[in-house]
Coordinates of C-alpha atoms and ligand atoms in Angstrom, one line a residue:
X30 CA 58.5 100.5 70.6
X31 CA 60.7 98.8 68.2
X32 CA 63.8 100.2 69.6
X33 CA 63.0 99.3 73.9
X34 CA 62.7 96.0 75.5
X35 CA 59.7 94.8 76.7
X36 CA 58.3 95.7 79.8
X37 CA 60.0 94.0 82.9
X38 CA 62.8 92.6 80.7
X39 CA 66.2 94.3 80.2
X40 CA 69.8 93.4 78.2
X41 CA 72.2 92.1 80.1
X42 CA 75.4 94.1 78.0
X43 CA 78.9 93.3 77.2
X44 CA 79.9 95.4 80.1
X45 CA 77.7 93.9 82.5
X46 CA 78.8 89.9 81.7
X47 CA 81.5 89.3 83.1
X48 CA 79.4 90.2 86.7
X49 CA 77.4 87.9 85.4
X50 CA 79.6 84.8 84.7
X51 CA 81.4 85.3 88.0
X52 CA 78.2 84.8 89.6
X53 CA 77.7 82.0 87.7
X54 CA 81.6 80.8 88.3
X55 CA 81.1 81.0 91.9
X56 CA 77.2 79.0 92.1
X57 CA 78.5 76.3 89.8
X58 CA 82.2 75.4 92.0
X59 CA 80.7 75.4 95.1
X60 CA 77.6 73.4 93.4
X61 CA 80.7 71.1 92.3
X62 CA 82.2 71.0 95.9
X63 CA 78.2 69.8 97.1
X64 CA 77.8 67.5 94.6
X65 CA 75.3 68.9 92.4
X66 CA 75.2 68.9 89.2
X67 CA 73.7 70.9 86.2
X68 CA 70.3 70.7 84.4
X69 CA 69.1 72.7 81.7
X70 CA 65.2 72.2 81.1
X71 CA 63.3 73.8 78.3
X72 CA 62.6 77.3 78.9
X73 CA 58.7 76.0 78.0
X74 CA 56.6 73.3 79.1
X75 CA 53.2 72.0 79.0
X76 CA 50.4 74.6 81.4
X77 CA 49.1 72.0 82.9
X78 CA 52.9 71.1 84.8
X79 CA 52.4 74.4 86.5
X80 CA 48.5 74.5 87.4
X81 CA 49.5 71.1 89.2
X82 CA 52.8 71.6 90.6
X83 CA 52.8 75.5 91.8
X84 CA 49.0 75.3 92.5
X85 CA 46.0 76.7 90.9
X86 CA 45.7 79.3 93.6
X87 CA 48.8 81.0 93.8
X88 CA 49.7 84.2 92.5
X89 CA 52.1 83.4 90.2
X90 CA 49.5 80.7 88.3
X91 CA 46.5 83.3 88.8
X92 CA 48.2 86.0 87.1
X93 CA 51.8 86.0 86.5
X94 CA 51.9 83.3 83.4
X95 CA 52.8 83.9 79.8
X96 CA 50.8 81.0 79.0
X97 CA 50.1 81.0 74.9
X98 CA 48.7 78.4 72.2
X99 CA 50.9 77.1 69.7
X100 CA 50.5 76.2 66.0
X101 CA 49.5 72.9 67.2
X102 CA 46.6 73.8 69.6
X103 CA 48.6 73.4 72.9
X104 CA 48.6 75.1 76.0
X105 CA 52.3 76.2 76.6
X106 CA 53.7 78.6 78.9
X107 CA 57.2 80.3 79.2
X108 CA 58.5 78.4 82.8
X109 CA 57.4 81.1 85.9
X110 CA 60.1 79.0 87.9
X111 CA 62.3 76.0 87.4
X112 CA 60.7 73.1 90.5
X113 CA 58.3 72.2 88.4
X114 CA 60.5 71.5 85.0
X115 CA 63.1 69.9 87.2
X116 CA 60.7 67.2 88.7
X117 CA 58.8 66.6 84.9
X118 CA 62.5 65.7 84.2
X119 CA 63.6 63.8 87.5
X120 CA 60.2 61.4 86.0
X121 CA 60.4 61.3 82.6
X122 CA 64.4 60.0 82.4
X123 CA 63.3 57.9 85.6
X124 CA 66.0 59.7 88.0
X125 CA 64.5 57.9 91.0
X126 CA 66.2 54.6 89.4
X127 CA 69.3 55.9 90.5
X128 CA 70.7 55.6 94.2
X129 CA 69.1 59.0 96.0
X130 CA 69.8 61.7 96.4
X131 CA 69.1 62.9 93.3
X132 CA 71.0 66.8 93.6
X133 CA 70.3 68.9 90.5
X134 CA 71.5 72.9 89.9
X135 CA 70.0 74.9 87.1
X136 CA 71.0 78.7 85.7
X137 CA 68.0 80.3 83.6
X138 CA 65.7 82.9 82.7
X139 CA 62.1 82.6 84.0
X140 CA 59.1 84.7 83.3
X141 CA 56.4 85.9 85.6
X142 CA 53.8 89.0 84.5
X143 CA 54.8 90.9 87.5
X144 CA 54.7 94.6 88.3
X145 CA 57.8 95.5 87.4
X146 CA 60.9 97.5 90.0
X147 CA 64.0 97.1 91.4
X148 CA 64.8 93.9 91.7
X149 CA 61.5 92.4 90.2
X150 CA 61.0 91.8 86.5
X151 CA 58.9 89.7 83.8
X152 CA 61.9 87.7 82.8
X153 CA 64.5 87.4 85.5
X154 CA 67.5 84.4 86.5
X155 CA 67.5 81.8 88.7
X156 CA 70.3 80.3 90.3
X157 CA 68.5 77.0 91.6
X158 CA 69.1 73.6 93.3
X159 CA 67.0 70.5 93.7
X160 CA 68.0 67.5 95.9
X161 CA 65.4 64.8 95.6
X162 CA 65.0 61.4 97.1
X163 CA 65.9 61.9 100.8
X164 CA 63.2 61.9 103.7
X165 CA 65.0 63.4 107.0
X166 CA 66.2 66.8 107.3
X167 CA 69.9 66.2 107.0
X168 CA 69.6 67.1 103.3
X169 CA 67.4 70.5 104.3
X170 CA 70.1 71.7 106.0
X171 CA 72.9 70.8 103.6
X172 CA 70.6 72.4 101.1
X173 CA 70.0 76.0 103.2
X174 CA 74.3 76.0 104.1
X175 CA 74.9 75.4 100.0
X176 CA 72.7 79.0 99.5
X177 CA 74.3 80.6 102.7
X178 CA 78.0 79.6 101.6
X179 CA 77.2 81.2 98.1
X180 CA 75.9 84.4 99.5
X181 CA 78.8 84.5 101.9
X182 CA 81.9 83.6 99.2
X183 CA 80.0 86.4 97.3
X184 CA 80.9 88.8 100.1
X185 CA 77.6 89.2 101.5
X186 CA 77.2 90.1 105.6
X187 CA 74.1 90.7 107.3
X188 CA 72.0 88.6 105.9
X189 CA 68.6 87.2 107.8
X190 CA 68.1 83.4 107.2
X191 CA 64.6 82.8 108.1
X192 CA 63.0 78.8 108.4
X193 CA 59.5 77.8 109.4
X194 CA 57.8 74.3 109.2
X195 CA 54.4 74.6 106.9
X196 CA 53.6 71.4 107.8
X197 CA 52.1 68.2 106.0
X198 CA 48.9 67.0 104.6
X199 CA 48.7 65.1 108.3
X200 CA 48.6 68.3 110.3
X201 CA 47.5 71.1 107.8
X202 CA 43.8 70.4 107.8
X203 CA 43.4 71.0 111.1
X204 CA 44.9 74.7 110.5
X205 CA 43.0 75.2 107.8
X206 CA 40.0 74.6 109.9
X207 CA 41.5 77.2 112.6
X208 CA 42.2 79.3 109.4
X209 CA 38.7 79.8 108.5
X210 CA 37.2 80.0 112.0
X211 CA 39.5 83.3 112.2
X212 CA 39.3 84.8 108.6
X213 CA 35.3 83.8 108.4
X214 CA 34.0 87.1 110.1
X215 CA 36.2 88.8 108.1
X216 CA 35.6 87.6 104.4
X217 CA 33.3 90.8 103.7
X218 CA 36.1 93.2 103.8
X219 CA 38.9 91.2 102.5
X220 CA 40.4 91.2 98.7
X221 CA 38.5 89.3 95.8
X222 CA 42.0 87.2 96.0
X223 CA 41.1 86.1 99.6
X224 CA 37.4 85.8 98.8
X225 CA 38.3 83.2 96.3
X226 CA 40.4 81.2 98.0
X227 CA 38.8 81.0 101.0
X228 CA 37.3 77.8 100.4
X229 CA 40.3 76.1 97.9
X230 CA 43.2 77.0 100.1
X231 CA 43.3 79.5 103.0
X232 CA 47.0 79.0 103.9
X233 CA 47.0 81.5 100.4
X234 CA 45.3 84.1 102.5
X235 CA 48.9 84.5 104.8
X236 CA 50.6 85.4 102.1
X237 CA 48.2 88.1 100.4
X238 CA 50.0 91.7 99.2
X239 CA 47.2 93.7 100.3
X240 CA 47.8 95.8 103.8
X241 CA 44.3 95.4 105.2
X242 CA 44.4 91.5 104.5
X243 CA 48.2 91.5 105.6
X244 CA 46.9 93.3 109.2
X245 CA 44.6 90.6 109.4
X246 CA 46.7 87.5 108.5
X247 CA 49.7 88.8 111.1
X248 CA 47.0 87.8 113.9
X249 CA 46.2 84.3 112.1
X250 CA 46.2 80.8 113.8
X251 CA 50.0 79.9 113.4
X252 CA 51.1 76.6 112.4
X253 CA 53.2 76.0 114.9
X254 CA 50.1 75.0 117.1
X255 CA 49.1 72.6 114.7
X256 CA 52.2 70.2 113.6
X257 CA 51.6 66.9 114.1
X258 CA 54.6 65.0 116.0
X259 CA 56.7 64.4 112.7
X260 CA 56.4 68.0 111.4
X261 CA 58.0 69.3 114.5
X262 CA 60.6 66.4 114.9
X263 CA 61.5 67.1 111.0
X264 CA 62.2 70.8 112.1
X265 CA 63.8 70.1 115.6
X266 CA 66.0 67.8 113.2
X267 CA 66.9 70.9 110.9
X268 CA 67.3 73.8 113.7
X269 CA 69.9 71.3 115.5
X270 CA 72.2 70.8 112.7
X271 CA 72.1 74.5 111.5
X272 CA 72.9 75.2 115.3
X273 CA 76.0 72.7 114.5
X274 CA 77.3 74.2 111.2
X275 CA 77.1 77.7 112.9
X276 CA 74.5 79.2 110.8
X277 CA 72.5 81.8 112.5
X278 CA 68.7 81.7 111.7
X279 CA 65.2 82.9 112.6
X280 CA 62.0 81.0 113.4
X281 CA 59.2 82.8 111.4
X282 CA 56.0 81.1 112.0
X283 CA 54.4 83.7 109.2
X284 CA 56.2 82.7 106.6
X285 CA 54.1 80.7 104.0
X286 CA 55.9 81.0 100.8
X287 CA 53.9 81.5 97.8
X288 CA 53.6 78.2 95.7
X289 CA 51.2 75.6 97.0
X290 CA 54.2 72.6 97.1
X291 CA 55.9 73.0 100.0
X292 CA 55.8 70.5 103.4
X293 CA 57.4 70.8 106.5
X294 CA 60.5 73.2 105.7
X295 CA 60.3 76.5 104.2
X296 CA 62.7 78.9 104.3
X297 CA 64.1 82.1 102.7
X298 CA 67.1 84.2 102.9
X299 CA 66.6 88.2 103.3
X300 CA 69.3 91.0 102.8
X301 CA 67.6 93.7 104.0
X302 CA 69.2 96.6 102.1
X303 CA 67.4 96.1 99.2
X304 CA 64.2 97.2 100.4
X305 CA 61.1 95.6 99.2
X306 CA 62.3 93.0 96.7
X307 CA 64.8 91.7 100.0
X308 CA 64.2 88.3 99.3
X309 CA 67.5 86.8 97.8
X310 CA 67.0 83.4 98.3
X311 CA 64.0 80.8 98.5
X312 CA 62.8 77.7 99.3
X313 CA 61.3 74.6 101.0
X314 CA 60.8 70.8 100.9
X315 CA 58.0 69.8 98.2
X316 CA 57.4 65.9 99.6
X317 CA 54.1 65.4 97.4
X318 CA 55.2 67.2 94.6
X319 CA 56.9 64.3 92.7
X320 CA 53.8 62.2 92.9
X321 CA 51.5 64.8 92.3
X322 CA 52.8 65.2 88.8
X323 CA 52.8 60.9 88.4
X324 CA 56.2 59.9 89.4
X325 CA 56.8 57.5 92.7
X326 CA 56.2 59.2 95.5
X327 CA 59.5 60.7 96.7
X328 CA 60.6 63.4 99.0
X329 CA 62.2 66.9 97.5
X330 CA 63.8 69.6 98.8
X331 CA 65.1 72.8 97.0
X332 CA 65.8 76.7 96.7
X333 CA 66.1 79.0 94.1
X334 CA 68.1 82.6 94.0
X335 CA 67.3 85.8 92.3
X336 CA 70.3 86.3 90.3
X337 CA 69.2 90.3 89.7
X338 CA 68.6 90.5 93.3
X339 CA 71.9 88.8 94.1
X340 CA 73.9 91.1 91.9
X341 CA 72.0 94.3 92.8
X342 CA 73.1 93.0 96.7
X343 CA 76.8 93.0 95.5
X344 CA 77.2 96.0 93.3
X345 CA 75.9 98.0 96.1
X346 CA 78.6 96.8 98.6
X347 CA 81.0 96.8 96.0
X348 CA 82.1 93.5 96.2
X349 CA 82.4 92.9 92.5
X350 CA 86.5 91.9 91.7
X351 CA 88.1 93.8 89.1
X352 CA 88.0 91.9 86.0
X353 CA 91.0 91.2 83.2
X354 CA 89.5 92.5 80.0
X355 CA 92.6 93.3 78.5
X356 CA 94.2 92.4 75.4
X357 CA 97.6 91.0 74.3
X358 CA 98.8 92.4 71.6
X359 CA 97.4 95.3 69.1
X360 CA 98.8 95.3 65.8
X361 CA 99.3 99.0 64.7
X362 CA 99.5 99.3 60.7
X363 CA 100.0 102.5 59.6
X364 CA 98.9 102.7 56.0
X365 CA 97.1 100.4 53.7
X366 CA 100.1 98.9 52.0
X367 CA 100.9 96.4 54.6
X368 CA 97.5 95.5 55.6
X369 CA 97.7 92.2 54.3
X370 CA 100.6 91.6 56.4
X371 CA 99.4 93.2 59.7
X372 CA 95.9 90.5 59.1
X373 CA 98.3 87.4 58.5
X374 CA 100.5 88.4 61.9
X375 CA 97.2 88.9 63.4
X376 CA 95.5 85.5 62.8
X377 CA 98.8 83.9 63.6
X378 CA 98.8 85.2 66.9
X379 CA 95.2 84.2 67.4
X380 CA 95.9 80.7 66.3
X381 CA 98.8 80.6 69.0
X382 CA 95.9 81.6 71.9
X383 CA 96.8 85.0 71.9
X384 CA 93.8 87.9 72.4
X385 CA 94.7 90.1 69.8
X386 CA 93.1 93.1 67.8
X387 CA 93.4 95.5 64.5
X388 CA 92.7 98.4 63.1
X389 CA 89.6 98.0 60.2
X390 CA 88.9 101.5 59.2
X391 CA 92.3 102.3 58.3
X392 CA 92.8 105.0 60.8
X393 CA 95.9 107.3 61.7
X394 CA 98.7 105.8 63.1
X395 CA 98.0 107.8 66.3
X396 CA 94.3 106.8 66.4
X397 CA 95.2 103.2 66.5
X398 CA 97.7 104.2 69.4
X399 CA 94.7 105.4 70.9
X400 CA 92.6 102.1 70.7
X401 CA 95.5 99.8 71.7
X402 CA 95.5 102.1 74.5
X403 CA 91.1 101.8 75.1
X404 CA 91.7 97.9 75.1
X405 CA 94.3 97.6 77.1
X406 CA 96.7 96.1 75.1
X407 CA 99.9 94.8 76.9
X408 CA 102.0 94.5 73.7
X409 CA 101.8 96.8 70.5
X410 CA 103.1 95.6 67.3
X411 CA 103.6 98.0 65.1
X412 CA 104.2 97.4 60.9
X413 CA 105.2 100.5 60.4
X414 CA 106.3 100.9 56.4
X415 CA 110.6 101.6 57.0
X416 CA 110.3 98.6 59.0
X417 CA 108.6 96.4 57.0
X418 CA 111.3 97.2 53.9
X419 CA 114.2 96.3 56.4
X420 CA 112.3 93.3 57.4
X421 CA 111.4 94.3 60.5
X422 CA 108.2 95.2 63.5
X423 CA 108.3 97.2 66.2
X424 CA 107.7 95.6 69.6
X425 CA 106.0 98.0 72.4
X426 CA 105.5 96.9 75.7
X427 CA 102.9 99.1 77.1
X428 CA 103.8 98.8 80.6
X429 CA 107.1 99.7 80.3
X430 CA 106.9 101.8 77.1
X431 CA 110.0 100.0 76.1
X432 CA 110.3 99.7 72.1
X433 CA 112.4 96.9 70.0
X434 CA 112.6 95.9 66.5
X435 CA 112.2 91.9 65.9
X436 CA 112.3 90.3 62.7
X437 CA 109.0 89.5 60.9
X438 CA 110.2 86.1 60.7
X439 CA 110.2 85.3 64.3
X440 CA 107.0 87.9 65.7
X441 CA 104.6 84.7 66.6
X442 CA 107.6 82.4 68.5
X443 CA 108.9 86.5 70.2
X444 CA 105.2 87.4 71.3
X445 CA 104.0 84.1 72.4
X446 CA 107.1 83.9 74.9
X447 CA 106.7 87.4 75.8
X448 CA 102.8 87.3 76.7
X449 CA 103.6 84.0 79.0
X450 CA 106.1 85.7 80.7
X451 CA 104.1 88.7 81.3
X452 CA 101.7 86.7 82.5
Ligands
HAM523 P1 60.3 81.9 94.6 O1 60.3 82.4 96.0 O2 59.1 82.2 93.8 O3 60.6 80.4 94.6 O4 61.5 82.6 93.8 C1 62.8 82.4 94.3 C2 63.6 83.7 94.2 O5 63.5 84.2 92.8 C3 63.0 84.9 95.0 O6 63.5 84.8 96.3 C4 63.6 86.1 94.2 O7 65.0 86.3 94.7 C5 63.6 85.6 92.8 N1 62.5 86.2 92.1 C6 61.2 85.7 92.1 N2 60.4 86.5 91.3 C7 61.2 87.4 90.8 C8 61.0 88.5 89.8 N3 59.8 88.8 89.3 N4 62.1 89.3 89.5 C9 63.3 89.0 90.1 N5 63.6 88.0 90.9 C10 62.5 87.2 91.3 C11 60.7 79.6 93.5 O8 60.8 80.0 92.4 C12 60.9 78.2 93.9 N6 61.0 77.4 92.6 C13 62.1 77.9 94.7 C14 62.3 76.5 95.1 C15 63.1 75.6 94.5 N7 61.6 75.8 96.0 C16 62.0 74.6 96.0 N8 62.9 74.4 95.1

């Protein structure tokens, strides 16, 4: 136990991070080019943010929290995604005082106790956005083209953008009226789950995992049926202006999403390949969610990404870039006696920008060849001990395998000029 990660959590290692900051390279520029910009919330926050914000019957409230007491008697819980946290912000350092939108982007780790496999885990990454402050559906689509433009720069094809209208608190109780007509014969052989929430919130009982409940739900009242006049005009609005930009889409009148804050727009963004976890991409408009938690009451709109899932979707197409992990120069030093001199030319290459590396065990000449070689050093310097006497280091270019001796004197002012040129 001491020596494996928790369950559902894994290392992300030095060979894997450079992936990793490319993904992030690429969110945050075209984030720049949309004019959103970063937040970084507290990787905790009060329970009670999430059992009003996600919903009290959701999954991911019910049973996926790591919610703990700490020292000081209070509720906490590690952040199961990063809506919630972003609005607590938006109201506590009184965003909405600023013109609106409000457009927010956030990279981080969130935790969920869920049943771990491919592409699911307890703590995963979220590439998110928030855009808060704007009513029409203008900003819905600029929001759903930001995650498609991503997906796309990241080399991504064939992915299934999918949008439905969940309605408001006008036009939902009506549907969950219709909702309970049709599940109400039913209850008896439904989940505990669905049994539950029956009553609190039957729009949960679309979205249950379980197949005999899922059979059920496909032949549910839709929505659709019930929007009041604004609902549909909000998603006419959206569907016309993806049309515009080019986007192609989906109507899916099943999908629900599975946290209790969304109105009108929901959407989500599928790449098929990667089976059951296919879900790249999520989100909707939250339009009571700002005032449910005690700020003015302001209109949201927002996605989130599974970084893991994202990745998994480009390794497997091989769309990763090579990535530059070579060094500049190796300094070779071929005994102990001139150590001291090899770490001095070292540090003074490092002050000068330069990536440079040395032997620490005292190994063979040829050994160190061997790990200038395994880093990729582009220029070996070697302080070999006849040189050194005479004044002198040997210069290797390891592309050309071209060897020269330069004075000691002038290694830092000869390297620097040869790395820029190489370069
Ligand atoms: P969500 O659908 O719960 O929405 O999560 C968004 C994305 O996070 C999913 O589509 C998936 O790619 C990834 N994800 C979720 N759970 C896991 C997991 N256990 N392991 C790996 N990846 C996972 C939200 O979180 C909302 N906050 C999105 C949002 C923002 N809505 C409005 N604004």
């Amino acid at each position: 136990m001491l020596t494996t990660a928790p369950r559902g959590t894994k290392d992300i290692l030095p060979r894997d991070v450079e992936a990793w900051r490319y993904l992030e390279r690429t969110m945050r520029e075209i984030c720049a080019q949309y004019g959103y910009l970063e937040i970084r919330t507290p990787v905790f926050e009060h329970t009670e943010l999430f059992l009003r914000g996600i919903g009290e019957t959701t999954d991911v409230v019910e049973k996926e929290m790591y919610t703990f007491t700490d020292r000081g008697e209070r509720s906490l819980t590690l952040r199961p995604e990063n809506t919630a946290s972003a609005v607590r912000s938006y109201v506590e350092n009184k965003m909405y005082a600023d013109p609106a939108p409000t457009k927010l982007f956030y990279i981080g780790p969130m935790f969920r106790y869920d049943r771990p496999q491919a592409g699911r885990y307890r703590q995963f990454h979220q590439f998110g956005v928030e855009a808060l402050g704007v009513e029409g559906p203008n900003i819905d689509a600029e929001i759903i083209l930001l995650a498609v433009q991503i997906l796309q720069t990241l080399g991504l094809k064939d992915l299934k953008l999918k949008v439905n209208s969940v309605g408001c608190p006008k036009c939902r109780p009506l549907h969950r009226e219709k909702l309970q007509e049709y599940f109400r014969p039913h209850l008896g052989e439904m989940c505990k789950d669905c049994q539950s929430r029956f009553d609190r919130n039957p729009l949960r009982l679309l979205d249950c995992k379980n197949p005999h409940d899922q059979e059920l739900a496909a032949g549910a009242p839709s929505l659709e049926e019930c929007l009041c006049e604004e609902c549909k005009a909000h998603f006419e609005g959206l569907k016309e202006l993806l049309t515009a930009a080019g986007v192609d889409y989906v109507v899916d009148h099943n999908l629900v999403r599975g946290l209790d804050y969304y109105t009108k727009t929901a959407f989500e963004i599928q790449y098929a390949p990667l089976g059951a976890q296919s879900a790249v991409c999520g989100g909707g408009r939250y339009d009571g969610l700002i005032e449910e938690i005690g700020g003015p009451a302001t209109p949201g709109i927002g996605f989130a990404m599974g970084m893991e899932r994202v990745l998994l979707a480009i390794e497997s197409q091989n769309l990763l870039p090579q990535f530059d992990n070579s060094i500049d120069v190796f300094v070779v030093c071929p005994g102990s006696a001139n150590f001291t001199l090899a770490f001095k030319e070292a540090i003074a290459l490092r002050r000068e920008g330069l990536k440079v590396e040395f032997d620490f065990l005292g190994r063979s000449m040829k050994a160190q060849m061997k790990q200038a070689n395994r880093l990729a050093a582009k220029y070996v310097l070697i302080l070999g001990e006849d040189e050194v006497a005479r004044g002198c280091a040997v210069l290797r270019n390891m592309s050309t395998s071209e060897q020269t001796e330069i004075p000691i004197q002038d290694i830092t002012s000869i390297l620097k000029t040869e790395v820029q040129s190489h370069e």
